[in-house]
């Protein structure tokens, strides 16, 4: 009997942890992943809604076994889905730098063209700091590409034609490759940046 009570406690704790994971996963899941998660929720619902059955799992070994199997299925579903709850720091840095750059370029475009002037060009520069993000040519290229895409999306929502938005994005968002910064990095053993 004691083993069954301990088993019930373990299963209920497992369910509580799974429920937290489920809630976090559901927030970031794609529509297809949400359907899979909802399917799991329907499977476990009979155990949870029947309070008496849930409270007395240790009294029915079949119920305990079914509940354990259902929790295992939930863990497998969560493991198979891999919802994007976390993002690699490089991808996050590129996305945020691109958003900021596009926002700034569009603000300049809107303000200066309204006055009949040329908008300022934004040229991102490779950073000289060691252990820093966005220091390589590949990083800068990816930020510029993402910023231009973001600019086009925002500008077309404002009524700018897609062809004009692309033309302006190419003109207003670029990069400066500071060779002095490359030399600074090479002194510390970096040979490819």
PDB file of C-alpha atoms in Angstrom:
ATOM      1  CA  UNK A   1       0.000   0.000   0.000  1.00  0.00           C
ATOM      2  CA  UNK A   2       2.838   2.395   0.883  1.00  0.00           C
ATOM      3  CA  UNK A   3       4.441   1.872  -2.558  1.00  0.00           C
ATOM      4  CA  UNK A   4       1.131   2.697  -4.226  1.00  0.00           C
ATOM      5  CA  UNK A   5       0.790   5.922  -2.212  1.00  0.00           C
ATOM      6  CA  UNK A   6       4.363   6.898  -3.127  1.00  0.00           C
ATOM      7  CA  UNK A   7       3.563   6.055  -6.757  1.00  0.00           C
ATOM      8  CA  UNK A   8       0.507   8.314  -6.639  1.00  0.00           C
ATOM      9  CA  UNK A   9       2.561  11.185  -5.195  1.00  0.00           C
ATOM     10  CA  UNK A  10       5.212  10.697  -7.872  1.00  0.00           C
ATOM     11  CA  UNK A  11       2.603  10.632 -10.654  1.00  0.00           C
ATOM     12  CA  UNK A  12       0.842  13.728  -9.372  1.00  0.00           C
ATOM     13  CA  UNK A  13       4.155  15.591  -9.158  1.00  0.00           C
ATOM     14  CA  UNK A  14       4.995  14.401 -12.672  1.00  0.00           C
ATOM     15  CA  UNK A  15       1.632  15.632 -13.893  1.00  0.00           C
ATOM     16  CA  UNK A  16       2.133  19.047 -12.228  1.00  0.00           C
ATOM     17  CA  UNK A  17       5.557  19.431 -13.896  1.00  0.00           C
ATOM     18  CA  UNK A  18       4.175  18.245 -17.221  1.00  0.00           C
ATOM     19  CA  UNK A  19       1.321  20.745 -16.937  1.00  0.00           C
ATOM     20  CA  UNK A  20       3.808  23.621 -16.487  1.00  0.00           C
ATOM     21  CA  UNK A  21       5.807  22.421 -19.482  1.00  0.00           C
ATOM     22  CA  UNK A  22       2.583  22.062 -21.484  1.00  0.00           C
ATOM     23  CA  UNK A  23       1.542  25.648 -20.662  1.00  0.00           C
ATOM     24  CA  UNK A  24       4.949  27.023 -21.676  1.00  0.00           C
ATOM     25  CA  UNK A  25       5.020  24.942 -24.875  1.00  0.00           C
ATOM     26  CA  UNK A  26       1.473  25.930 -25.849  1.00  0.00           C
ATOM     27  CA  UNK A  27       2.365  29.639 -25.749  1.00  0.00           C
ATOM     28  CA  UNK A  28       5.020  29.228 -28.457  1.00  0.00           C
ATOM     29  CA  UNK A  29       3.648  26.252 -30.409  1.00  0.00           C
ATOM     30  CA  UNK A  30       2.679  26.434 -34.076  1.00  0.00           C
ATOM     31  CA  UNK A  31      -0.985  25.738 -34.975  1.00  0.00           C
ATOM     32  CA  UNK A  32      -0.141  22.101 -35.839  1.00  0.00           C
ATOM     33  CA  UNK A  33       1.758  21.660 -32.582  1.00  0.00           C
ATOM     34  CA  UNK A  34      -1.180  23.143 -30.668  1.00  0.00           C
ATOM     35  CA  UNK A  35      -3.450  20.497 -32.199  1.00  0.00           C
ATOM     36  CA  UNK A  36      -1.120  17.762 -30.966  1.00  0.00           C
ATOM     37  CA  UNK A  37      -0.985  19.331 -27.507  1.00  0.00           C
ATOM     38  CA  UNK A  38      -4.778  19.626 -27.420  1.00  0.00           C
ATOM     39  CA  UNK A  39      -5.041  15.950 -28.382  1.00  0.00           C
ATOM     40  CA  UNK A  40      -2.909  15.058 -25.379  1.00  0.00           C
ATOM     41  CA  UNK A  41      -5.002  17.305 -23.117  1.00  0.00           C
ATOM     42  CA  UNK A  42      -8.127  15.408 -24.228  1.00  0.00           C
ATOM     43  CA  UNK A  43      -6.484  12.079 -23.352  1.00  0.00           C
ATOM     44  CA  UNK A  44      -5.593  13.136 -19.828  1.00  0.00           C
ATOM     45  CA  UNK A  45      -8.841  15.031 -19.182  1.00  0.00           C
ATOM     46  CA  UNK A  46     -10.848  12.022 -17.848  1.00  0.00           C
ATOM     47  CA  UNK A  47      -8.331  11.528 -15.035  1.00  0.00           C
ATOM     48  CA  UNK A  48      -8.202  15.196 -14.064  1.00  0.00           C
ATOM     49  CA  UNK A  49     -11.906  15.975 -14.260  1.00  0.00           C
ATOM     50  CA  UNK A  50     -12.877  12.934 -12.184  1.00  0.00           C
ATOM     51  CA  UNK A  51     -11.584  14.292  -8.868  1.00  0.00           C
ATOM     52  CA  UNK A  52     -12.442  11.160  -6.933  1.00  0.00           C
ATOM     53  CA  UNK A  53     -10.593   8.960  -9.415  1.00  0.00           C
ATOM     54  CA  UNK A  54      -7.601  11.327  -9.446  1.00  0.00           C
ATOM     55  CA  UNK A  55      -7.452  11.567  -5.625  1.00  0.00           C
ATOM     56  CA  UNK A  56      -7.656   7.786  -5.202  1.00  0.00           C
ATOM     57  CA  UNK A  57      -5.223   6.562  -7.841  1.00  0.00           C
ATOM     58  CA  UNK A  58      -3.492   4.295  -5.330  1.00  0.00           C
ATOM     59  CA  UNK A  59      -6.735   2.345  -4.867  1.00  0.00           C
ATOM     60  CA  UNK A  60      -6.930   1.245  -8.490  1.00  0.00           C
ATOM     61  CA  UNK A  61      -3.724  -0.087 -10.025  1.00  0.00           C
ATOM     62  CA  UNK A  62      -5.279  -0.032 -13.525  1.00  0.00           C
ATOM     63  CA  UNK A  63      -6.044   3.683 -13.185  1.00  0.00           C
ATOM     64  CA  UNK A  64      -2.546   4.325 -11.878  1.00  0.00           C
ATOM     65  CA  UNK A  65      -1.027   2.432 -14.809  1.00  0.00           C
ATOM     66  CA  UNK A  66      -3.209   4.269 -17.372  1.00  0.00           C
ATOM     67  CA  UNK A  67      -2.377   7.635 -15.805  1.00  0.00           C
ATOM     68  CA  UNK A  68       1.355   6.820 -15.857  1.00  0.00           C
ATOM     69  CA  UNK A  69       1.136   5.778 -19.529  1.00  0.00           C
ATOM     70  CA  UNK A  70      -0.728   8.989 -20.370  1.00  0.00           C
ATOM     71  CA  UNK A  71       1.947  11.097 -18.665  1.00  0.00           C
ATOM     72  CA  UNK A  72       4.633   9.184 -20.602  1.00  0.00           C
ATOM     73  CA  UNK A  73       2.758   9.956 -23.834  1.00  0.00           C
ATOM     74  CA  UNK A  74       2.684  13.634 -22.858  1.00  0.00           C
ATOM     75  CA  UNK A  75       6.430  13.655 -22.232  1.00  0.00           C
ATOM     76  CA  UNK A  76       7.001  12.004 -25.619  1.00  0.00           C
ATOM     77  CA  UNK A  77       4.751  14.527 -27.382  1.00  0.00           C
ATOM     78  CA  UNK A  78       6.612  17.437 -25.756  1.00  0.00           C
ATOM     79  CA  UNK A  79       9.945  15.875 -26.714  1.00  0.00           C
ATOM     80  CA  UNK A  80       8.871  15.337 -30.327  1.00  0.00           C
ATOM     81  CA  UNK A  81       7.470  18.838 -30.809  1.00  0.00           C
ATOM     82  CA  UNK A  82      10.482  20.886 -29.767  1.00  0.00           C
ATOM     83  CA  UNK A  83       8.552  24.162 -29.653  1.00  0.00           C
ATOM     84  CA  UNK A  84      10.810  27.188 -29.981  1.00  0.00           C
ATOM     85  CA  UNK A  85      10.791  28.236 -26.348  1.00  0.00           C
ATOM     86  CA  UNK A  86      14.362  29.463 -26.494  1.00  0.00           C
ATOM     87  CA  UNK A  87      16.368  31.042 -29.259  1.00  0.00           C
ATOM     88  CA  UNK A  88      20.135  30.846 -29.793  1.00  0.00           C
ATOM     89  CA  UNK A  89      21.804  34.099 -28.764  1.00  0.00           C
ATOM     90  CA  UNK A  90      23.256  34.755 -32.236  1.00  0.00           C
ATOM     91  CA  UNK A  91      19.828  34.432 -33.872  1.00  0.00           C
ATOM     92  CA  UNK A  92      18.295  36.653 -31.191  1.00  0.00           C
ATOM     93  CA  UNK A  93      21.035  39.294 -31.605  1.00  0.00           C
ATOM     94  CA  UNK A  94      20.640  39.309 -35.396  1.00  0.00           C
ATOM     95  CA  UNK A  95      16.853  39.583 -35.151  1.00  0.00           C
ATOM     96  CA  UNK A  96      16.961  42.453 -32.636  1.00  0.00           C
ATOM     97  CA  UNK A  97      19.747  44.322 -34.462  1.00  0.00           C
ATOM     98  CA  UNK A  98      17.810  43.935 -37.731  1.00  0.00           C
ATOM     99  CA  UNK A  99      14.570  45.208 -36.158  1.00  0.00           C
ATOM    100  CA  UNK A 100      16.317  48.236 -34.672  1.00  0.00           C
ATOM    101  CA  UNK A 101      18.151  48.989 -37.920  1.00  0.00           C
ATOM    102  CA  UNK A 102      14.992  48.663 -40.030  1.00  0.00           C
ATOM    103  CA  UNK A 103      13.003  50.841 -37.627  1.00  0.00           C
ATOM    104  CA  UNK A 104      15.679  53.530 -37.703  1.00  0.00           C
ATOM    105  CA  UNK A 105      16.007  53.401 -41.498  1.00  0.00           C
ATOM    106  CA  UNK A 106      12.235  53.655 -41.952  1.00  0.00           C
ATOM    107  CA  UNK A 107      11.988  56.558 -39.495  1.00  0.00           C
ATOM    108  CA  UNK A 108      14.714  58.401 -41.400  1.00  0.00           C
ATOM    109  CA  UNK A 109      13.093  57.565 -44.724  1.00  0.00           C
ATOM    110  CA  UNK A 110       9.684  58.855 -43.572  1.00  0.00           C
ATOM    111  CA  UNK A 111      11.016  62.051 -41.990  1.00  0.00           C
ATOM    112  CA  UNK A 112      13.520  63.059 -44.647  1.00  0.00           C
ATOM    113  CA  UNK A 113      11.495  62.186 -47.742  1.00  0.00           C
ATOM    114  CA  UNK A 114       8.541  64.128 -46.299  1.00  0.00           C
ATOM    115  CA  UNK A 115      10.852  67.165 -46.326  1.00  0.00           C
ATOM    116  CA  UNK A 116      12.073  66.416 -49.839  1.00  0.00           C
ATOM    117  CA  UNK A 117      15.528  65.433 -48.585  1.00  0.00           C
ATOM    118  CA  UNK A 118      17.634  62.294 -48.950  1.00  0.00           C
ATOM    119  CA  UNK A 119      17.270  59.877 -46.055  1.00  0.00           C
ATOM    120  CA  UNK A 120      20.447  58.996 -44.126  1.00  0.00           C
ATOM    121  CA  UNK A 121      22.201  55.742 -44.896  1.00  0.00           C
ATOM    122  CA  UNK A 122      22.668  53.337 -42.006  1.00  0.00           C
ATOM    123  CA  UNK A 123      25.952  51.447 -42.222  1.00  0.00           C
ATOM    124  CA  UNK A 124      26.469  48.801 -39.561  1.00  0.00           C
ATOM    125  CA  UNK A 125      30.076  48.316 -38.519  1.00  0.00           C
ATOM    126  CA  UNK A 126      31.911  45.200 -37.401  1.00  0.00           C
ATOM    127  CA  UNK A 127      32.615  45.411 -33.682  1.00  0.00           C
ATOM    128  CA  UNK A 128      36.202  45.084 -32.420  1.00  0.00           C
ATOM    129  CA  UNK A 129      35.400  43.561 -29.024  1.00  0.00           C
ATOM    130  CA  UNK A 130      36.527  40.046 -28.287  1.00  0.00           C
ATOM    131  CA  UNK A 131      33.823  37.589 -27.301  1.00  0.00           C
ATOM    132  CA  UNK A 132      31.249  39.905 -28.868  1.00  0.00           C
ATOM    133  CA  UNK A 133      28.335  39.120 -31.101  1.00  0.00           C
ATOM    134  CA  UNK A 134      28.008  40.522 -34.601  1.00  0.00           C
ATOM    135  CA  UNK A 135      31.739  40.877 -35.255  1.00  0.00           C
ATOM    136  CA  UNK A 136      32.111  38.712 -38.364  1.00  0.00           C
ATOM    137  CA  UNK A 137      31.303  39.454 -41.966  1.00  0.00           C
ATOM    138  CA  UNK A 138      28.731  36.677 -41.900  1.00  0.00           C
ATOM    139  CA  UNK A 139      27.024  38.288 -38.886  1.00  0.00           C
ATOM    140  CA  UNK A 140      26.890  41.700 -40.569  1.00  0.00           C
ATOM    141  CA  UNK A 141      25.594  40.188 -43.800  1.00  0.00           C
ATOM    142  CA  UNK A 142      22.798  38.395 -41.933  1.00  0.00           C
ATOM    143  CA  UNK A 143      21.807  41.544 -40.019  1.00  0.00           C
ATOM    144  CA  UNK A 144      21.737  43.627 -43.205  1.00  0.00           C
ATOM    145  CA  UNK A 145      19.636  41.029 -45.069  1.00  0.00           C
ATOM    146  CA  UNK A 146      17.175  40.705 -42.175  1.00  0.00           C
ATOM    147  CA  UNK A 147      16.986  44.492 -41.706  1.00  0.00           C
ATOM    148  CA  UNK A 148      16.252  45.040 -45.382  1.00  0.00           C
ATOM    149  CA  UNK A 149      13.498  42.404 -45.306  1.00  0.00           C
ATOM    150  CA  UNK A 150      12.037  43.996 -42.177  1.00  0.00           C
ATOM    151  CA  UNK A 151      12.205  47.456 -43.790  1.00  0.00           C
ATOM    152  CA  UNK A 152      10.347  46.239 -46.888  1.00  0.00           C
ATOM    153  CA  UNK A 153       7.621  44.599 -44.763  1.00  0.00           C
ATOM    154  CA  UNK A 154       7.086  47.752 -42.718  1.00  0.00           C
ATOM    155  CA  UNK A 155       7.278  50.166 -45.654  1.00  0.00           C
ATOM    156  CA  UNK A 156       4.746  48.212 -47.736  1.00  0.00           C
ATOM    157  CA  UNK A 157       2.322  48.289 -44.781  1.00  0.00           C
ATOM    158  CA  UNK A 158       2.620  52.080 -44.948  1.00  0.00           C
ATOM    159  CA  UNK A 159       1.655  52.081 -48.616  1.00  0.00           C
ATOM    160  CA  UNK A 160       5.092  52.152 -50.273  1.00  0.00           C
ATOM    161  CA  UNK A 161       5.203  49.860 -53.310  1.00  0.00           C
ATOM    162  CA  UNK A 162       7.246  46.694 -52.815  1.00  0.00           C
ATOM    163  CA  UNK A 163       9.670  47.589 -55.608  1.00  0.00           C
ATOM    164  CA  UNK A 164      10.264  51.066 -54.135  1.00  0.00           C
ATOM    165  CA  UNK A 165      10.631  49.621 -50.615  1.00  0.00           C
ATOM    166  CA  UNK A 166      13.246  47.126 -51.858  1.00  0.00           C
ATOM    167  CA  UNK A 167      15.105  49.884 -53.706  1.00  0.00           C
ATOM    168  CA  UNK A 168      15.144  52.075 -50.595  1.00  0.00           C
ATOM    169  CA  UNK A 169      16.177  49.182 -48.339  1.00  0.00           C
ATOM    170  CA  UNK A 170      19.167  48.460 -50.601  1.00  0.00           C
ATOM    171  CA  UNK A 171      20.100  52.128 -50.615  1.00  0.00           C
ATOM    172  CA  UNK A 172      19.569  52.913 -46.928  1.00  0.00           C
ATOM    173  CA  UNK A 173      20.832  49.807 -45.102  1.00  0.00           C
ATOM    174  CA  UNK A 174      24.397  48.577 -45.526  1.00  0.00           C
ATOM    175  CA  UNK A 175      27.632  47.773 -43.707  1.00  0.00           C
ATOM    176  CA  UNK A 176      31.031  49.300 -43.060  1.00  0.00           C
ATOM    177  CA  UNK A 177      33.899  46.835 -42.845  1.00  0.00           C
ATOM    178  CA  UNK A 178      36.454  48.352 -40.466  1.00  0.00           C
ATOM    179  CA  UNK A 179      39.808  46.698 -41.195  1.00  0.00           C
ATOM    180  CA  UNK A 180      41.321  48.310 -38.105  1.00  0.00           C
ATOM    181  CA  UNK A 181      38.889  46.292 -36.029  1.00  0.00           C
ATOM    182  CA  UNK A 182      39.908  43.139 -37.885  1.00  0.00           C
ATOM    183  CA  UNK A 183      43.549  43.856 -37.051  1.00  0.00           C
ATOM    184  CA  UNK A 184      42.641  44.309 -33.383  1.00  0.00           C
ATOM    185  CA  UNK A 185      40.970  40.899 -33.350  1.00  0.00           C
ATOM    186  CA  UNK A 186      43.874  39.234 -35.172  1.00  0.00           C
ATOM    187  CA  UNK A 187      46.287  40.352 -32.469  1.00  0.00           C
ATOM    188  CA  UNK A 188      44.348  38.079 -30.125  1.00  0.00           C
ATOM    189  CA  UNK A 189      44.630  35.070 -32.393  1.00  0.00           C
ATOM    190  CA  UNK A 190      41.525  35.466 -34.565  1.00  0.00           C
ATOM    191  CA  UNK A 191      42.465  34.682 -38.141  1.00  0.00           C
ATOM    192  CA  UNK A 192      39.010  34.585 -39.735  1.00  0.00           C
ATOM    193  CA  UNK A 193      36.376  37.164 -38.904  1.00  0.00           C
TER     194      UNK A 193
END
